[in-house]
Amino acid sequence: MSWMEIAAVLLGLANVGLLVRRSVWNYPFGMAMVALYSAIFFGATLYSEAGLQVFFFFVQIYGWWLWTRNRGTEGPVEVRWLEGGQRLIWGAITIALSLSLGWIMQHFTNAAKPFADSAIAGASIAAQLLLSFRRIENWVLWIVIDVASIGLYINRGLLLTAGLYVVFLLLSVLGLREWINAPRTRPEA
């Protein structure tokens, strides 16, 4: 456990707490958190996770811009479900990305857990994009990611980060509930 991991955990708690509330101010906390986690995961030879943090940084800039444009004049952003066969498309792309990244990590790096790391990374990419697009399904993916991440981080000795993901899991369940109820509870414009 390092000062960097402690700081990343605190930033992560603020980030996800604000996400549950659909606050656009989650993004600065998230950007700072992923900058720290990039270095932490690289040091733990979780290269897919380290690279994912760089991706997250730039997608968070994009998400911040999207959320700012779509939140209206006041209050939280509006959210909605994916339509039609979009879930199947997102699922197929996520699986293909995860397997491709796992193969690359297994054959070209000394990654500690190439396929577990890559499955989490691939699903996280999809979840972060769905979050940026304000789709409720992002929380379902985050729940699955959080469960898998807890085991991976325990395996790599990142116990504080595993603990953070236990809290993330609880917040993801809360976020799913809040976002499902959001369309019925948001004020009329």
C-alpha positions in Angstrom: 0.0 0.0 0.0 1.5 3.3 -1.1 0.5 7.0 -0.7 -0.4 6.9 -4.4 -2.8 4.0 -3.9 -4.4 5.7 -0.9 -4.9 8.9 -2.9 -6.3 7.0 -5.9 -8.8 5.2 -3.6 -10.0 8.5 -2.1 -10.4 10.1 -5.5 -12.2 7.0 -6.7 -14.7 7.2 -3.9 -15.5 10.8 -4.7 -15.7 10.0 -8.4 -18.2 7.1 -8.1 -20.2 8.8 -5.4 -20.8 11.8 -7.7 -21.6 9.4 -10.6 -24.4 7.8 -8.6 -25.8 11.3 -8.1 -25.4 11.9 -11.9 -23.2 15.0 -11.2 -21.0 16.3 -13.9 -18.4 17.1 -11.3 -17.4 13.4 -11.1 -15.1 13.9 -14.0 -12.2 15.9 -12.4 -12.0 13.3 -9.6 -12.1 10.5 -12.1 -9.3 12.0 -14.2 -7.0 12.4 -11.2 -7.8 8.9 -10.0 -7.0 7.2 -13.3 -3.8 9.2 -13.7 -2.6 7.7 -10.4 -3.9 4.2 -11.2 -2.0 4.1 -14.5 1.3 4.1 -12.6 0.0 1.8 -9.9 -1.2 -0.9 -12.3 2.0 -0.6 -14.4 4.0 -1.3 -11.3 1.9 -4.4 -10.6 2.4 -5.7 -14.2 -1.3 -5.3 -15.0 -0.5 -3.7 -18.3 -4.0 -3.8 -19.8 -5.3 -2.1 -16.6 -2.5 0.5 -16.9 -3.3 1.3 -20.5 -7.0 1.3 -19.7 -6.4 4.2 -17.3 -4.9 6.3 -20.1 -7.9 5.5 -22.2 -10.2 6.4 -19.2 -8.4 9.8 -18.9 -9.3 10.8 -22.5 -12.8 9.3 -22.4 -13.5 11.2 -19.2 -12.6 14.4 -21.0 -15.1 13.4 -23.7 -17.7 12.3 -21.1 -17.4 15.6 -19.2 -18.0 17.5 -22.4 -21.0 15.3 -23.3 -22.5 15.5 -19.8 -22.0 19.3 -19.7 -23.9 19.6 -23.0 -26.7 17.3 -22.0 -27.5 18.1 -18.4 -29.7 21.1 -19.1 -29.4 24.3 -17.2 -29.6 22.7 -13.7 -29.4 19.4 -12.0 -28.3 15.9 -12.9 -28.0 14.6 -16.4 -30.8 12.6 -18.0 -30.2 8.8 -18.5 -31.8 6.1 -20.6 -31.6 2.5 -21.7 -30.0 1.2 -24.9 -32.5 0.5 -27.6 -33.3 -2.7 -29.6 -30.3 -4.9 -30.5 -27.7 -2.4 -29.2 -27.0 -4.6 -26.2 -25.9 -7.5 -28.4 -23.7 -5.3 -30.5 -22.0 -3.8 -27.4 -21.6 -7.3 -26.0 -20.0 -8.8 -29.1 -17.6 -5.9 -29.4 -16.7 -6.1 -25.8 -15.9 -9.9 -26.0 -13.9 -9.4 -29.2 -11.9 -6.6 -27.7 -11.2 -8.5 -24.5 -10.1 -11.7 -26.2 -7.9 -9.8 -28.7 -6.3 -7.7 -26.0 -5.7 -10.9 -23.9 -4.0 -12.6 -26.8 -1.7 -9.7 -27.3 -0.9 -9.4 -23.6 -0.2 -13.2 -23.3 2.1 -13.3 -26.4 3.9 -10.0 -26.2 4.2 -9.0 -22.5 5.0 -10.5 -19.2 1.5 -9.5 -17.9 0.6 -11.3 -14.7 -3.0 -12.3 -15.6 -3.3 -11.5 -19.3 -6.9 -12.7 -20.0 -8.4 -11.7 -16.6 -6.7 -8.3 -16.9 -7.9 -7.9 -20.5 -11.5 -9.1 -19.8 -11.7 -6.4 -17.1 -10.2 -3.8 -19.5 -12.4 -4.7 -22.4 -15.6 -4.5 -20.3 -14.4 -1.3 -18.7 -13.9 0.3 -22.0 -17.5 -0.5 -22.9 -18.8 0.5 -19.5 -17.0 3.9 -19.6 -18.4 4.6 -23.1 -21.9 3.7 -22.0 -21.4 5.9 -19.0 -20.4 8.8 -21.2 -23.5 8.2 -23.4 -25.6 8.1 -20.2 -26.9 4.6 -20.7 -28.2 2.7 -17.6 -26.5 -0.5 -18.7 -23.1 0.9 -17.8 -23.9 0.0 -14.1 -24.7 -3.6 -14.9 -21.3 -3.9 -16.6 -19.6 -2.1 -13.7 -21.1 -4.6 -11.2 -19.6 -7.5 -13.2 -16.3 -5.6 -13.6 -16.1 -4.8 -9.8 -16.6 -8.5 -8.9 -13.9 -9.6 -11.2 -11.5 -6.8 -10.2 -11.8 -7.6 -6.5 -10.4 -11.1 -7.2 -7.7 -9.9 -9.5 -6.5 -7.1 -7.2 -6.4 -9.5 -4.2 -4.3 -11.9 -6.4 -1.8 -9.0 -7.2 -1.5 -7.8 -3.6 -3.4 -4.6 -4.2 -5.6 -5.0 -1.1 -6.6 -1.4 -0.6 -7.6 -1.2 -4.3 -9.6 -4.5 -3.8 -11.3 -2.9 -0.9 -12.1 0.2 -3.1 -13.7 -2.2 -5.6 -15.9 -3.7 -2.8 -17.1 -0.1 -2.2 -17.4 0.4 -6.0 -19.5 -2.7 -6.2 -21.9 -1.4 -3.5 -22.0 2.0 -5.2 -22.6 0.4 -8.6 -25.7 -1.4 -7.3 -26.9 1.9 -5.8 -26.1 3.7 -9.1 -28.1 1.1 -11.1 -31.0 1.6 -8.8 -30.8 5.4 -8.9 -30.4 5.5 -12.6 -33.3 3.1 -13.2 -35.5 5.4 -11.1 -34.1 8.6 -12.5 -36.5 9.1 -15.4 -39.5 8.8 -13.1 -38.0 11.2 -10.5 -36.4 13.9 -12.5 -38.1 17.3 -12.5 -40.1 18.2 -15.5 -38.5 21.0 -17.7 
